[in-house]
Amino acid sequence: MTRNEFEDIPLLKAEAGRYPWQDIRSLPLRRDLPPPDASKLLLAFSTAMPLWAQWLMRLRDLLVSPLGLKTAEVAMRRAEGPFHIGQQLGVFGILYLGEHAVVLGQDDRHLDFRLVLQWQPGWLRMATLVRPHNLLGRGYLAWVTPWHYLIAGASGRRMAAALQSQ
C-alpha cells in the first residue's frame, strides 16, 4: 500500500504504514442511507459476529490463555452507548471515535492490532491492521489469518445489513 488509506483518521494518520499485515475491505451500502455516526457503527458491530464465530472466539480463548495472551473474558453482546474512548467491547478497546469512523484495538506483548470501521458515502469500510512484535505474534497471526478472513467477511456483511435496516 503506497498511500495511507486512513489519512482522515488522526489516530492512524502517521501510523497506518507501521502495520505490515492489513486486510482492507469495502462493503456497498445504499446511497440514500443516512450517514451513521460512530455510535451506530459500534451498535452494528456489536451484533455482527455470527454465533459460530463467537464459539470460535471462546475456543481461541481456551487455547491462548495458557500462553499469556489476552482473552475476551466477557462475551461480546449488543453494546449500549454512550460509548467512550477506553471502553472495552470484548477483546476490542475503543481507541478513537470520529464523526463517521471508529478505531478499536489492543496492544500486547506479541502484537498490536487495530480494527477500523468507517462510513463513506455508499460504503462501509473495514480494515484490520496488525503489527506483530515477535515470533509468538507472527505465529499467532499465521494461525488466525484463515479464520479472520471468514469471520471478517461474515461480520462485515451482517454489519452492512444492520446499518441499512436502522
Short mmCIF file of C-alpha atoms in Angstrom, two decimals:
data_model
loop_
_atom_site.label_atom_id
_atom_site.label_comp_id
_atom_site.label_asym_id
_atom_site.label_seq_id
_atom_site.Cartn_x
_atom_site.Cartn_y
_atom_site.Cartn_z
CA MET A 1 0.00 0.00 0.00
CA THR A 2 1.67 3.18 -1.11
CA ARG A 3 -0.64 5.78 0.38
CA ASN A 4 -2.18 5.91 3.82
CA GLU A 5 -5.79 4.77 3.39
CA PHE A 6 -6.68 6.37 6.72
CA GLU A 7 -5.44 9.95 6.31
CA ASP A 8 -8.72 11.33 7.70
CA ILE A 9 -8.41 9.40 10.99
CA PRO A 10 -6.00 11.33 13.23
CA LEU A 11 -5.04 8.25 15.25
CA LEU A 12 -3.83 6.44 12.13
CA LYS A 13 -2.64 9.36 10.01
CA ALA A 14 1.04 8.69 10.71
CA GLU A 15 0.77 5.10 11.91
CA ALA A 16 -1.13 3.01 9.36
CA GLY A 17 2.03 2.18 7.40
CA ARG A 18 3.57 0.64 10.52
CA TYR A 19 1.14 -2.28 10.40
CA PRO A 20 2.59 -4.77 7.90
CA TRP A 21 -0.46 -7.08 7.90
CA GLN A 22 -3.59 -5.38 6.57
CA ASP A 23 -6.99 -6.61 5.47
CA ILE A 24 -8.99 -3.75 3.97
CA ARG A 25 -12.46 -4.31 2.58
CA SER A 26 -15.32 -2.16 1.36
CA LEU A 27 -18.93 -3.28 1.51
CA PRO A 28 -21.60 -1.48 -0.52
CA LEU A 29 -24.33 0.43 1.28
CA ARG A 30 -27.42 2.15 -0.11
CA ARG A 31 -26.58 5.64 -1.32
CA ASP A 32 -29.67 7.04 0.42
CA LEU A 33 -28.58 5.68 3.80
CA PRO A 34 -28.29 8.45 6.40
CA PRO A 35 -24.64 8.69 7.47
CA PRO A 36 -24.16 6.52 10.55
CA ASP A 37 -22.26 8.15 13.38
CA ALA A 38 -19.66 6.33 15.49
CA SER A 39 -22.34 5.11 17.90
CA LYS A 40 -24.38 3.47 15.12
CA LEU A 41 -21.23 1.86 13.72
CA LEU A 42 -20.46 0.37 17.14
CA LEU A 43 -24.03 -0.83 17.68
CA ALA A 44 -23.98 -2.60 14.31
CA PHE A 45 -20.53 -4.03 15.04
CA SER A 46 -21.56 -5.36 18.45
CA THR A 47 -24.17 -7.68 16.90
CA ALA A 48 -22.36 -8.54 13.68
CA MET A 49 -20.33 -11.56 14.77
CA PRO A 50 -22.19 -14.77 13.84
CA LEU A 51 -22.81 -17.36 16.55
CA TRP A 52 -20.33 -19.82 15.01
CA ALA A 53 -17.62 -17.13 15.17
CA GLN A 54 -18.45 -16.43 18.82
CA TRP A 55 -17.86 -20.12 19.54
CA LEU A 56 -14.52 -19.93 17.69
CA MET A 57 -13.55 -16.96 19.89
CA ARG A 58 -14.33 -19.00 23.01
CA LEU A 59 -12.17 -21.83 21.67
CA ARG A 60 -9.42 -19.31 20.88
CA ASP A 61 -9.57 -18.03 24.46
CA LEU A 62 -9.18 -21.57 25.83
CA LEU A 63 -6.19 -22.22 23.59
CA VAL A 64 -4.31 -18.95 24.07
CA SER A 65 -4.88 -18.23 27.76
CA PRO A 66 -2.12 -20.68 28.85
CA LEU A 67 0.27 -18.70 26.62
CA GLY A 68 -0.49 -15.49 28.49
CA LEU A 69 -2.35 -13.86 25.59
CA LYS A 70 -5.31 -11.59 26.26
CA THR A 71 -8.72 -13.20 26.14
CA ALA A 72 -12.23 -11.87 25.60
CA GLU A 73 -13.28 -12.90 29.11
CA VAL A 74 -16.62 -11.16 28.74
CA ALA A 75 -18.68 -12.38 25.82
CA MET A 76 -19.44 -9.67 23.30
CA ARG A 77 -23.11 -8.83 23.30
CA ARG A 78 -25.07 -5.90 21.99
CA ALA A 79 -23.20 -2.86 23.20
CA GLU A 80 -25.02 0.02 24.79
CA GLY A 81 -23.99 3.62 24.39
CA PRO A 82 -22.93 6.18 25.12
CA PHE A 83 -19.52 5.00 24.01
CA HIS A 84 -16.24 6.48 25.15
CA ILE A 85 -12.56 6.07 24.41
CA GLY A 86 -11.08 3.38 26.63
CA GLN A 87 -14.29 1.35 26.81
CA GLN A 88 -13.89 -2.41 26.19
CA LEU A 89 -16.12 -4.37 23.80
CA GLY A 90 -14.90 -7.95 24.24
CA VAL A 91 -11.24 -8.02 23.15
CA PHE A 92 -11.66 -4.65 21.46
CA GLY A 93 -10.83 -1.41 23.23
CA ILE A 94 -12.27 1.80 21.79
CA LEU A 95 -9.29 3.93 20.74
CA TYR A 96 -10.93 6.59 18.56
CA LEU A 97 -14.44 7.90 17.94
CA GLY A 98 -14.82 10.16 14.93
CA GLU A 99 -17.87 11.56 13.20
CA HIS A 100 -18.21 8.53 10.87
CA ALA A 101 -15.31 6.34 11.97
CA VAL A 102 -14.25 4.17 14.88
CA VAL A 103 -10.90 2.61 15.69
CA LEU A 104 -10.84 -0.39 18.00
CA GLY A 105 -7.71 -2.19 19.05
CA GLN A 106 -5.38 -3.62 21.59
CA ASP A 107 -1.65 -3.55 22.21
CA ASP A 108 0.04 -6.61 23.66
CA ARG A 109 3.49 -8.11 24.05
CA HIS A 110 3.08 -10.30 20.97
CA LEU A 111 1.19 -7.95 18.62
CA ASP A 112 -0.80 -4.75 18.27
CA PHE A 113 -3.97 -4.63 16.21
CA ARG A 114 -6.39 -2.01 15.01
CA LEU A 115 -9.87 -2.51 13.60
CA VAL A 116 -11.18 0.46 11.63
CA LEU A 117 -14.89 0.86 10.93
CA GLN A 118 -15.59 3.77 8.62
CA TRP A 119 -18.61 5.03 6.71
CA GLN A 120 -18.10 6.73 3.38
CA PRO A 121 -20.99 7.61 1.04
CA GLY A 122 -22.26 4.30 -0.32
CA TRP A 123 -19.67 2.20 1.53
CA LEU A 124 -18.78 0.59 4.82
CA ARG A 125 -15.01 0.32 5.05
CA MET A 126 -13.50 -2.20 7.42
CA ALA A 127 -9.81 -2.63 7.96
CA THR A 128 -7.81 -4.87 10.24
CA LEU A 129 -4.23 -3.74 10.81
CA VAL A 130 -1.74 -5.93 12.70
CA ARG A 131 1.82 -5.33 13.84
CA PRO A 132 3.43 -8.50 15.27
CA HIS A 133 6.33 -7.94 17.69
CA ASN A 134 7.95 -11.34 17.97
CA LEU A 135 7.84 -14.99 16.92
CA LEU A 136 4.76 -15.66 19.05
CA GLY A 137 2.95 -12.76 17.38
CA ARG A 138 3.88 -13.90 13.88
CA GLY A 139 2.89 -17.49 14.69
CA TYR A 140 -0.41 -16.41 16.18
CA LEU A 141 -1.14 -14.22 13.16
CA ALA A 142 -0.41 -17.12 10.78
CA TRP A 143 -2.71 -19.37 12.82
CA VAL A 144 -5.68 -16.96 12.92
CA THR A 145 -5.44 -15.48 9.40
CA PRO A 146 -7.70 -18.04 7.67
CA TRP A 147 -10.28 -17.67 10.46
CA HIS A 148 -10.00 -13.89 10.31
CA TYR A 149 -10.99 -13.85 6.64
CA LEU A 150 -14.07 -16.00 7.33
CA ILE A 151 -15.15 -14.01 10.39
CA ALA A 152 -14.43 -10.58 8.87
CA GLY A 153 -16.37 -11.45 5.72
CA ALA A 154 -19.42 -12.76 7.58
CA SER A 155 -19.34 -10.00 10.19
CA GLY A 156 -18.92 -7.29 7.56
CA ARG A 157 -21.95 -8.48 5.61
CA ARG A 158 -24.03 -8.63 8.80
CA MET A 159 -22.84 -5.19 9.87
CA ALA A 160 -23.71 -3.66 6.49
CA ALA A 161 -27.18 -5.26 6.66
CA ALA A 162 -27.69 -3.91 10.20
CA LEU A 163 -26.70 -0.38 9.16
CA GLN A 164 -29.13 -0.49 6.25
CA SER A 165 -32.01 -1.64 8.45
CA GLN A 166 -31.61 1.06 11.13
#
